[in-house]
XYZ file of C-alpha atoms in Angstrom:
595
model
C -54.776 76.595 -48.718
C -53.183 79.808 -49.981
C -51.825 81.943 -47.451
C -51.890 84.872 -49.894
C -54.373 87.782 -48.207
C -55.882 91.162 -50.022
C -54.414 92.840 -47.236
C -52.083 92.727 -44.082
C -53.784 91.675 -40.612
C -52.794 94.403 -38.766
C -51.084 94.010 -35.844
C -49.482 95.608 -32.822
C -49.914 96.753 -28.824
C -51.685 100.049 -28.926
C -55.058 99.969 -30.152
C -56.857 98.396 -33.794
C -59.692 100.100 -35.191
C -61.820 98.939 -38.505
C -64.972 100.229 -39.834
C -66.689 99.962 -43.571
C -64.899 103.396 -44.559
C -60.945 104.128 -44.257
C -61.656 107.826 -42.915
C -63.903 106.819 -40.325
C -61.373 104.096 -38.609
C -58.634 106.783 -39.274
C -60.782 109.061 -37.007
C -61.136 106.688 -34.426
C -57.292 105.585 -34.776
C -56.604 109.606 -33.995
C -58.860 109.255 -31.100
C -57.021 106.444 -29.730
C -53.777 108.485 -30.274
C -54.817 111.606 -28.064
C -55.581 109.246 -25.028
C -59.502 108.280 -25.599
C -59.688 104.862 -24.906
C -62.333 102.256 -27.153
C -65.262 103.781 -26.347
C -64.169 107.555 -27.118
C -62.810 106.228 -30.439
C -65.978 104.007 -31.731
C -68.406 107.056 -31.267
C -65.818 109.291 -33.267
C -66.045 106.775 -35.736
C -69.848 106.494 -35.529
C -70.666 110.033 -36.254
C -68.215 110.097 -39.216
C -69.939 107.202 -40.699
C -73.108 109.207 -40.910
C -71.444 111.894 -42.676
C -69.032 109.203 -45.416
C -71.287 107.499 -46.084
C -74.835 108.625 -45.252
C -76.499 105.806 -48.123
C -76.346 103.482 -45.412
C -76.702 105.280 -41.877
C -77.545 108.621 -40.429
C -77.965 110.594 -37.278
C -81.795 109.556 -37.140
C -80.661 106.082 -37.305
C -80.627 103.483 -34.496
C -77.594 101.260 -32.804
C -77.078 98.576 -31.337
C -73.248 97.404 -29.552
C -71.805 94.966 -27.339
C -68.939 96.583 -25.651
C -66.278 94.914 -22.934
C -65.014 97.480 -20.398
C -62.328 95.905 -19.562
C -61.998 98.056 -15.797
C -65.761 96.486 -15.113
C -64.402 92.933 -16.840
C -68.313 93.136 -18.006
C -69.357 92.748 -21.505
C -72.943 94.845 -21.896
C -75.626 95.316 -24.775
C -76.355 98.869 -25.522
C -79.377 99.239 -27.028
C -79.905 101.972 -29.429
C -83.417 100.379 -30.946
C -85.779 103.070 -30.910
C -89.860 101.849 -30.369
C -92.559 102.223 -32.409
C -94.143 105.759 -32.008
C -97.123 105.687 -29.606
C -99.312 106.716 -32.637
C -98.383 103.622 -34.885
C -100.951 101.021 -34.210
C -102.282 98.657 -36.417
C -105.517 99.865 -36.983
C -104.333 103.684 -37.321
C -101.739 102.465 -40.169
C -104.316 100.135 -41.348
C -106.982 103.546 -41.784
C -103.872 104.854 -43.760
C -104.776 102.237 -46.801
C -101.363 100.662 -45.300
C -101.472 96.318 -45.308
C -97.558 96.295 -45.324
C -95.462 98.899 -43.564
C -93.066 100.939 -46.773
C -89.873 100.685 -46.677
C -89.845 104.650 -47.068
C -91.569 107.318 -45.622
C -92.740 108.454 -42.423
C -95.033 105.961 -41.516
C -91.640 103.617 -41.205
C -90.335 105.711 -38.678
C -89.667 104.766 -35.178
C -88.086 106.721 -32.954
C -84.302 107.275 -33.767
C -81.955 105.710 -31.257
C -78.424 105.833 -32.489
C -77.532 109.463 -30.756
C -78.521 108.200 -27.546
C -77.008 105.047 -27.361
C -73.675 106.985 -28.532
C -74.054 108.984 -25.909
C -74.503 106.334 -23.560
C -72.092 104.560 -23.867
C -69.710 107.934 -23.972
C -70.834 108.630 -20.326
C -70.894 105.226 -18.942
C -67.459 104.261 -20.318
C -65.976 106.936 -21.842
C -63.137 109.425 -21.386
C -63.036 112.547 -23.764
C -64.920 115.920 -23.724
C -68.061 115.378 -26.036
C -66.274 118.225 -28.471
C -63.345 115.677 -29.212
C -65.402 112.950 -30.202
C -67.657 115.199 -32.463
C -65.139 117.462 -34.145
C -64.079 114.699 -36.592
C -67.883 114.639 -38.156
C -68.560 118.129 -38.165
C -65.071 118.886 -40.055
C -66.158 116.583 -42.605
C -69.308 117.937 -42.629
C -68.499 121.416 -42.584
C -65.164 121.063 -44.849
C -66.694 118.026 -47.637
C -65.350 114.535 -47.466
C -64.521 112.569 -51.031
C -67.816 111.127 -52.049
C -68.428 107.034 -52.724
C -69.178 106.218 -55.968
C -71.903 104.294 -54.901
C -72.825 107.523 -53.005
C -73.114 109.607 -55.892
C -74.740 106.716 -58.040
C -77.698 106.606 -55.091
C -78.174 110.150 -55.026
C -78.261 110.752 -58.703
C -80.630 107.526 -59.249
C -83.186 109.594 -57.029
C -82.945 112.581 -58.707
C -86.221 112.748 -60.282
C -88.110 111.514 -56.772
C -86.119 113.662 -55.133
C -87.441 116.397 -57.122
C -90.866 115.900 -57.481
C -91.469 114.868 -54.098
C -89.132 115.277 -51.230
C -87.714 118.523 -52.190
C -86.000 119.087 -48.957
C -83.398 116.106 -50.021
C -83.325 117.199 -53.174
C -81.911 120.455 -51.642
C -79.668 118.171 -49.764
C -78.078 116.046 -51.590
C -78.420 118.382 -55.201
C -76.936 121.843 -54.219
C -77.075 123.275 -57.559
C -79.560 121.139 -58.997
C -77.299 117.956 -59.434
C -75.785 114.504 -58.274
C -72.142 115.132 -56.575
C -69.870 113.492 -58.906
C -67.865 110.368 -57.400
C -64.982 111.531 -55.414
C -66.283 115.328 -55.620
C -65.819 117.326 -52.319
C -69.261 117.294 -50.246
C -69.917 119.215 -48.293
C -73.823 118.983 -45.656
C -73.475 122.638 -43.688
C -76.495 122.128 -42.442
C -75.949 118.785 -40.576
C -72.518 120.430 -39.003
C -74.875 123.490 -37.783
C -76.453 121.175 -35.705
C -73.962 119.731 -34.039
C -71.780 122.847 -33.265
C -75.406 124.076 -31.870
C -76.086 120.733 -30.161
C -72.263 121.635 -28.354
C -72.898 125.428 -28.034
C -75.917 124.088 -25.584
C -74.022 121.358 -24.227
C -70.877 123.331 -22.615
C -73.255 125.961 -21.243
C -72.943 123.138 -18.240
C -69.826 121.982 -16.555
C -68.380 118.718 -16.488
C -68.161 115.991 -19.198
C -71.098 113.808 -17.936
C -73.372 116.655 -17.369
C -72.235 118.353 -20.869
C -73.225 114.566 -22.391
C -76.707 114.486 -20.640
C -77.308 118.067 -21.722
C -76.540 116.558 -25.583
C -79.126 113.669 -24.945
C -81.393 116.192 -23.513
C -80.820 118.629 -27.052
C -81.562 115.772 -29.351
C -84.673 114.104 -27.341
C -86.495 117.090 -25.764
C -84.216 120.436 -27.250
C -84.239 122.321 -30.369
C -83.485 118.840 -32.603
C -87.163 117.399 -31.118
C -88.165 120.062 -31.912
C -87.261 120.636 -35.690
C -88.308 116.652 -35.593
C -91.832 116.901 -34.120
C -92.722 120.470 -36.376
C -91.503 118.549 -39.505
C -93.850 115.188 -38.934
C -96.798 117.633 -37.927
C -96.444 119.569 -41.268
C -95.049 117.076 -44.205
C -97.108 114.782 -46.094
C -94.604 112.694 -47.808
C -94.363 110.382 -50.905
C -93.688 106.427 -50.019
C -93.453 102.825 -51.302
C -97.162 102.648 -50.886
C -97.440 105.274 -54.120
C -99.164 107.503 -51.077
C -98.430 110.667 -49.487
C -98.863 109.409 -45.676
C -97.912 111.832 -42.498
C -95.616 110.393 -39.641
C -97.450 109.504 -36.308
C -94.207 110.188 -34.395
C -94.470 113.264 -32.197
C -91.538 115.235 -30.036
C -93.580 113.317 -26.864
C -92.399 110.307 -28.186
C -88.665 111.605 -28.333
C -88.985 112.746 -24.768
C -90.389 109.539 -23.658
C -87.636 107.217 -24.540
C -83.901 106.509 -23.153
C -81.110 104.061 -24.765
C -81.094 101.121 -22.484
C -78.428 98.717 -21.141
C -78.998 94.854 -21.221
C -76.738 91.719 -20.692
C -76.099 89.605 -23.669
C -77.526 86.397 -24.598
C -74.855 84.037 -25.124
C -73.966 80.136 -26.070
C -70.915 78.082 -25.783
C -69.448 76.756 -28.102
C -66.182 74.515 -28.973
C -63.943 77.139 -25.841
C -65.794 79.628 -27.098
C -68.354 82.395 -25.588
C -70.371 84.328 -28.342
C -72.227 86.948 -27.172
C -75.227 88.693 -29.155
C -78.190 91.057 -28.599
C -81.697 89.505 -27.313
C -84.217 88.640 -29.886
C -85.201 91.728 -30.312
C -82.824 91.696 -33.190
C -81.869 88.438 -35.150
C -78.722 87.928 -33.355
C -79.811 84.832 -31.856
C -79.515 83.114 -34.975
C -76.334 83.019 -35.090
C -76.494 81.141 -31.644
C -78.901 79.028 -32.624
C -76.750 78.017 -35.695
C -73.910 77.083 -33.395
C -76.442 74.780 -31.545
C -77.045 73.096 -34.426
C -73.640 72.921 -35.629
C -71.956 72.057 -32.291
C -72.781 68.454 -33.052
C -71.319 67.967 -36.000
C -67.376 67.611 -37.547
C -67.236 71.228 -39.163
C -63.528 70.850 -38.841
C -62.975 68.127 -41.235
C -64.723 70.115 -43.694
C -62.836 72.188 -46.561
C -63.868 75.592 -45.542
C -64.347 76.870 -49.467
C -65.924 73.786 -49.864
C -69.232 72.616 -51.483
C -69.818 70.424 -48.131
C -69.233 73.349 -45.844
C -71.540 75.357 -47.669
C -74.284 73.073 -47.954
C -74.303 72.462 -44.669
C -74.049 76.388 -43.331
C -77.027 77.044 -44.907
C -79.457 74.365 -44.633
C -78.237 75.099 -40.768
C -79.401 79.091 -41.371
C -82.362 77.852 -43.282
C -83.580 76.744 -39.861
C -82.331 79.063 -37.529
C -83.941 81.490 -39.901
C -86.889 79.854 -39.752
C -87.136 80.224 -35.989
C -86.534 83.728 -36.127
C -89.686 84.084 -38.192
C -92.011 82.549 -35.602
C -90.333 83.425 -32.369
C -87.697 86.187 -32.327
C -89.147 89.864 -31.419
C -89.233 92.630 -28.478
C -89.398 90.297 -25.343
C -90.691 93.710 -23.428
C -94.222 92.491 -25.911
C -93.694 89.380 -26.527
C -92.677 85.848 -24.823
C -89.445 84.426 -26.829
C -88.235 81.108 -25.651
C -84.813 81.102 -26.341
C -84.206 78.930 -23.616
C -85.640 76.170 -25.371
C -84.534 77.373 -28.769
C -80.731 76.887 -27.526
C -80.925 74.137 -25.643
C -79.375 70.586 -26.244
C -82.815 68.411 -26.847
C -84.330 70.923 -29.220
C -81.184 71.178 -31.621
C -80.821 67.387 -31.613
C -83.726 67.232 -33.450
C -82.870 70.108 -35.543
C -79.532 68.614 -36.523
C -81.759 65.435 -37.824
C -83.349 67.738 -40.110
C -80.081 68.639 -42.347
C -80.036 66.231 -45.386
C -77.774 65.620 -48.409
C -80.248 68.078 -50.765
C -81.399 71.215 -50.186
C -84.826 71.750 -48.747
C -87.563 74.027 -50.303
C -89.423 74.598 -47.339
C -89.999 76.781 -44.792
C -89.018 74.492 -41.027
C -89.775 76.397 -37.307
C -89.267 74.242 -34.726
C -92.372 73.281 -33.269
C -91.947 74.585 -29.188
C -94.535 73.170 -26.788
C -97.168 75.889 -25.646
C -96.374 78.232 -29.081
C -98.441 75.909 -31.276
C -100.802 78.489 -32.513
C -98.286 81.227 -32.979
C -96.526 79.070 -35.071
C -99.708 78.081 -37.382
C -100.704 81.907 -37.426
C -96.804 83.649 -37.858
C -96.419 80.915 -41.200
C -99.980 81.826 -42.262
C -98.682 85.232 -42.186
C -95.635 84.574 -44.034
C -97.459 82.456 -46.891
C -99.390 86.012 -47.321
C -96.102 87.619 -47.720
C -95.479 86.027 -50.712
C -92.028 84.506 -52.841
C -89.995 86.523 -54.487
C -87.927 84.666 -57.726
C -84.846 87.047 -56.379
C -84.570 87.989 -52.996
C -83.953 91.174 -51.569
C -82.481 91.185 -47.955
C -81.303 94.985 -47.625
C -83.046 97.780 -47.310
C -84.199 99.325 -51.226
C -85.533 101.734 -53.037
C -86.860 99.190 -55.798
C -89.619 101.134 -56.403
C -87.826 104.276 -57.149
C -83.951 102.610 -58.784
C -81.882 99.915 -57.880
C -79.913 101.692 -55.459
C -79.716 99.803 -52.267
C -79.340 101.325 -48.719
C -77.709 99.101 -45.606
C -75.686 99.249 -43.013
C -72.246 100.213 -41.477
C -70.192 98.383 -39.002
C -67.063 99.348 -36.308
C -64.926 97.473 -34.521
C -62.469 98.556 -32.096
C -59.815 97.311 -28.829
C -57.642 99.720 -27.183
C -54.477 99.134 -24.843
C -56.120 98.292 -22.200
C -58.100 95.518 -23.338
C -61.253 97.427 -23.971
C -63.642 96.293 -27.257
C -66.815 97.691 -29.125
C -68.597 96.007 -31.740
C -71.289 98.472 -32.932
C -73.757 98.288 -36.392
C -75.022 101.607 -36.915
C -77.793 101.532 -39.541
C -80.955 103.750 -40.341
C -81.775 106.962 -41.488
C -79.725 106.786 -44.556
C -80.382 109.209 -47.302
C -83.199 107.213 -48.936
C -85.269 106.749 -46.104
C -87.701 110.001 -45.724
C -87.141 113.457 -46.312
C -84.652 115.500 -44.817
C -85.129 117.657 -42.098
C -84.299 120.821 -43.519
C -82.919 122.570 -40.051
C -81.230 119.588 -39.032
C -80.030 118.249 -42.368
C -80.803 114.581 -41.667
C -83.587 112.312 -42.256
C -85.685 109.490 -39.836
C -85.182 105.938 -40.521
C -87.230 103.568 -41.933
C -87.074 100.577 -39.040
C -90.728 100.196 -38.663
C -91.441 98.257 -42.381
C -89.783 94.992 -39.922
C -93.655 94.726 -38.276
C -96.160 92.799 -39.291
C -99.629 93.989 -39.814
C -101.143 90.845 -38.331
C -102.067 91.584 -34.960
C -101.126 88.884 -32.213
C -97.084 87.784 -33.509
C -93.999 88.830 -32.093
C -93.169 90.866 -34.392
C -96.790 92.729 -34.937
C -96.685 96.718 -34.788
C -97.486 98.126 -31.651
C -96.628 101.606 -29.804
C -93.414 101.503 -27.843
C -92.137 98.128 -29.326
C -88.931 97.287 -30.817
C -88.773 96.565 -33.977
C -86.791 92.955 -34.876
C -83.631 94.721 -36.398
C -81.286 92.757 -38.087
C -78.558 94.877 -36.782
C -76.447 92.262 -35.155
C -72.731 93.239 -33.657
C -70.818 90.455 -32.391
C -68.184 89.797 -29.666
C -66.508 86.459 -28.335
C -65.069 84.992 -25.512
C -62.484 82.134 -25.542
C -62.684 80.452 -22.731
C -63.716 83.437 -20.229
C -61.867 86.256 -21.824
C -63.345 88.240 -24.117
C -61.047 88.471 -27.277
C -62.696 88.968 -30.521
C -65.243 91.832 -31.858
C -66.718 91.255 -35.123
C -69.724 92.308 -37.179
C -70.926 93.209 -40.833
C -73.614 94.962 -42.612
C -76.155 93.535 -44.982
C -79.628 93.140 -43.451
C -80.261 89.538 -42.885
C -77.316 88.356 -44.753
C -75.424 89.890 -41.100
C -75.904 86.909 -39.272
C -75.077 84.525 -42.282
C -71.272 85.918 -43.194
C -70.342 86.177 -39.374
C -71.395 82.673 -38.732
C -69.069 81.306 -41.859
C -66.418 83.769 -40.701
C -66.487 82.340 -36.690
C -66.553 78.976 -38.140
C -63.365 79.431 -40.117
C -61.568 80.995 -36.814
C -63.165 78.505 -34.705
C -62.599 75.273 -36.819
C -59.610 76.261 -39.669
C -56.636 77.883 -38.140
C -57.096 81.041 -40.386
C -56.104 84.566 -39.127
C -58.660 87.431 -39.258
C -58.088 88.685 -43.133
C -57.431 85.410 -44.096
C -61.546 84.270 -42.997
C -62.403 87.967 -44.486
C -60.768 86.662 -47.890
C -62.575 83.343 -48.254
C -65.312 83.590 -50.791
C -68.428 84.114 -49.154
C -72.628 83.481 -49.366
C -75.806 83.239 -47.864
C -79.347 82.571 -48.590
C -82.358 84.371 -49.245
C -84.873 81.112 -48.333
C -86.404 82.712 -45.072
C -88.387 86.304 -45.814
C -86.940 89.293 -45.709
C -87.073 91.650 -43.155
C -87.709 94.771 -45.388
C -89.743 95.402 -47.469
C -91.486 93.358 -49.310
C -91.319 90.988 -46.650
C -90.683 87.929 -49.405
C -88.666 84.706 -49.211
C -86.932 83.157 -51.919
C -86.654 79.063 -51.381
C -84.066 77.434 -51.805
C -81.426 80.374 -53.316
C -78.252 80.909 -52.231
C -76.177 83.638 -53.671
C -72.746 82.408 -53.767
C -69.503 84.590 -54.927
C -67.819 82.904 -58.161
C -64.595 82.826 -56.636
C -65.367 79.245 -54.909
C -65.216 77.710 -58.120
C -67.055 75.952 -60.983
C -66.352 72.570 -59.292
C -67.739 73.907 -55.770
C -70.764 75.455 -57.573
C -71.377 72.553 -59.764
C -71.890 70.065 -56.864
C -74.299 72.560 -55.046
C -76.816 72.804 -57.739
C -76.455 68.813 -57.713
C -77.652 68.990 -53.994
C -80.446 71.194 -55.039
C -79.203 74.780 -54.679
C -81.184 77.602 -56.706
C -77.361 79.482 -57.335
C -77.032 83.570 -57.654
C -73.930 83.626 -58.349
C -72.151 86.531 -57.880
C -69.312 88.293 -59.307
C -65.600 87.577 -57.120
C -65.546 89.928 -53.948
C -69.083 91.156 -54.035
C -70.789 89.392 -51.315
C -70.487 90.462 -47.591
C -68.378 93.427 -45.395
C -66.746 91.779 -42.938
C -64.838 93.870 -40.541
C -63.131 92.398 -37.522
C -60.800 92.949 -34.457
C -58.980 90.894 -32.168
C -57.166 90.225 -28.600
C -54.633 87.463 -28.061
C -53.689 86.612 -24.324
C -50.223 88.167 -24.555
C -52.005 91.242 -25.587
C -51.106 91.334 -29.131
C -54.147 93.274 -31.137
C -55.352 92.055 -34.325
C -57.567 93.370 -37.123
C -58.683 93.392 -40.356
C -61.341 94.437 -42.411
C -63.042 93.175 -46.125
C -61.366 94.089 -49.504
C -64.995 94.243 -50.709
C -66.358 97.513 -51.971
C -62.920 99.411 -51.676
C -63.811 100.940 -48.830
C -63.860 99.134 -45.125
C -60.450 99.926 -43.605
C -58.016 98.387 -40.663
C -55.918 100.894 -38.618
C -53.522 99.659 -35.823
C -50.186 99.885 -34.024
């Protein structure tokens, strides 16, 4: 195997940041610098995110992060899922003409949960004045920040929409009446306004914590509800459905709802501890992949192989599958991951992996969920297949420009580790606020309009994100934060990338470099909600010979140009207290900062 790597794995003593965007982990390097420790420097990298690259996040976005604070030797889930709005019931959405939630719009907004859960985790484990962690964003903000290419492409694909029918974005993201050229100075004054407001309001108390609970009290029930709740009352806005539709969210909804704090759910595994968010999000799958794979020799197998492959996915296939009948807000719903993860089940699982791909849609079949099963796959035959397979969030009906996610990863000197995936309320979501100069997300299209499933609409419930940080324990020491964005594809890269630490002897760019794929055989968790059986999109770079032998096992093949598939970012702690990281040479853009 070729030891050759795109880039260095960092290395050094002092602290490793990466993130999908080389200012952003710059920002949180600096951050790290002046004396902030892991937490400081992850929200400073947050809130630059939403201003680099606001295509795939934004401050109305949500956030969910396992952190380690090393002082409390506890590893926690913050939860930065925002619930449905107390107005979006079924049968109100259904009155709306609306069968299957947009993926635009207001009507797919739920209540934005990213700022909180930033500022959560700031007070509970952080060290800074708010003002240091937010200067970074506003600067860039205020000042303009080089625009993506992929940025400007989004922004000047929606031109026309924009336009016509959310004219407050247009405003936005057009000053002047056109797209930002790529690598043009941007600049969003408006957004920056806010926050030096948000601060003006915020130091009018003393001390950090209270200055950070006066923020969380400015966004939820302050001027920025506010602006929110008189923008949803008066705006009629264009969607997916071809329909102008008003949001149901409303500034008592804001009030109403806190970040929360929740242990992981975790599964052993070959020395190893991985710990992931609760099915309310699909980071279970991953653990239930492990299950399945924990009996079996994935050591012996070449790990840019055709065998390795095969067997990876027809393993998601079914962990997939699970998460289609099972998996959503257990605060609603009972999810019995119990069963799902243990030993007996995933025995029987295992015996379902053959030599050929399967076609065909296989939950486990869990005593007492019998009907739920029968009615959630009645649902999904409704959903329909799709020839393709979309598993990000898109604007298909308006361009091809995709929207997604954004992932950080950081460890400081004293052992400390975040692995957060901000996503939502990127620039194609709903119309911008125009006194806040951000937009809502668009979480909500994850329900189901069928009443009675885990994953059905209801006020107050979580939608099943598939925002899915990652962070693992070897054995009993937490040591490695990882994560990636991509919708449901999230799940599918991490699990090849564990497996090739776990099983391969590879260091962290190294896994990153390895060609990469996933399928799209389950349905998709935005809309349209389709599946596509049997497809895998696989990067080119494995090989003819590789590709070759999966279409002989059955394998519908995408196959994708070399170094297009997946964002890998990753971080690491070795028991001498060396720090590791790297991040993905995909996209030109994810970065790895250490010393």
């Amino acid at each position: 195997m070729s030891t050759f790597t795109t880039r260095p794995e960092i290395q050094g003593t002092f602290g490793v940041v990466t993130s999908t965007h080389w200012i952003a982990s710059a920002v949180g390097m600096r951050i790290l610098e002046i004396g902030g420790n892991a937490f400081d420097a992850a929200a400073a990298t947050g809130f630059v995110l939403q201003v680099v690259e606001p295509h795939l996040n934004g401050p109305g976005g949500d956030m969910p992060a396992i952190v380690y604070d090393a002082g409390q030797d506890r590893i926690e889930v913050i939860c930065g899922q925002g619930g449905a709005p107390a107005g979006a019931t079924i049968e109100r959405y259904k009155a709306e003409g609306i069968d299957l939630i947009p993926g635009d719009g207001l009507l797919a907004t739920v209540i934005p949960g990213a700022f909180d859960a930033w500022m959560l985790m700031l007070r509970d484990h952080g060290s800074l004045p708010l003002r240091e962690v937010l200067e970074p964003a506003i600067h860039y903000a205020e000042a303009g920040h080089p625009v993506l290419p992929r940025v400007s492409a989004t922004i000047a694909g929606l031109d026309g929409f924009f336009e016509e029918h959310w004219p407050t974005s247009h405003a936005t993201w057009l000053p002047g009446g056109s797209a930002p050229k790529a690598h043009a100075l941007f600049k969003n004054p408006v957004l920056a306004e806010t926050w030096k407001r948000m601060l003006r309001e915020a130091e009018a108390v003393s001390g950090r914590e209270a200055q950070i609970e006066a923020a969380r009290a400015t966004f939820y029930r302050g001027f920025i509800a506010e602006e929110i709740d008189t923008f949803l009352r008066e705006t009629e806005a264009m969607d997916g459905s071809g329909q102008r539709h008003k949001g149901v969210m409303t500034g008592e909804d804001l009030a109403g709802w806190q970040a929360t704090v929740e242990a992981p759910l975790t599964y052993d595994y070959h020395g190893w501890s991985v710990a992931k968010t609760g099915p309310w999000g699909q980071g279970p799958v991953l653990l239930q992949s492990l299950a399945i794979l924990k009996g079996l020799d994935v050591a012996s197998l070449d790990p840019a192989g055709a065998d390795f492959v095969h067997l990876v996915a027809e393993t998601m296939k079914l962990a997939y599958a699970d998460r289609e009948v099972y998996y959503g807000d257990p605060d609603f719903a009972e999810v019995p991951m119990q069963h799902l993860l243990s030993d007996s089940y995933n025995v029987e699982r295992r015996r379902l992996i053959g030599l050929q791909a399967s076609y065909d849609l296989r939950p486990g079949a869990v005593p007492g969920f019998e009907d739920q099963r029968a009615r959630a796959l009645a649902a999904i035959d409704a959903l329909g297949v799709s020839e393709t397979g979309v598993y990000e969030p898109t604007m298909a009906h308006l361009s091809e420009r995709r929207g997604d996610t954004v992932h950080i990863d950081v460890i400081d000197r004293w052992g400390n580790m975040v692995s957060a995936t901000p996503s939502g309320g990127w620039l194609q979501s709903s119309p911008v606020i125009p006194g806040l100069g951000f937009c809502l997300n668009s979480r909500a299209q994850m329900f189901l309009m069928t009443p009675g499933l885990p994953t059905s609409l209801a006020p107050g419930k979580r939608p099943r994100t598939t925002l899915t940080p990652s962070l693992a324990s070897r054995y009993g020491k937490p040591v490695l934060a990882f994560g990636t964005p991509g919708g449901d594809q999230q799940d599918q890269w991490q699990l090849s990338l564990f497996l090739r630490l776990v099983h391969h002897d590879l260091n962290l760019q190294q896994a990153i470099d390895m060609p990469l794929f996933h399928t799209t055989h389950f349905p998709a968790s935005f809309h349209p909600r389709k599946r596509a059986p049997g497809h895998v999109m696989v990067e080119e770079n494995f090989g003819e010979g590789v590709l070759n032998a999966l279409r002989t096992r059955g394998h519908i093949l995408d196959v994708a140009p070399p170094w297009t598939v997946g964002r890998l970012t990753a971080a690491k702690r070795e028991a001498d207290g060396l720090l590791k990281a790297a991040a993905t040479p995909r996209l030109m853009q994810a970065y790895a900062i250490g010393r």
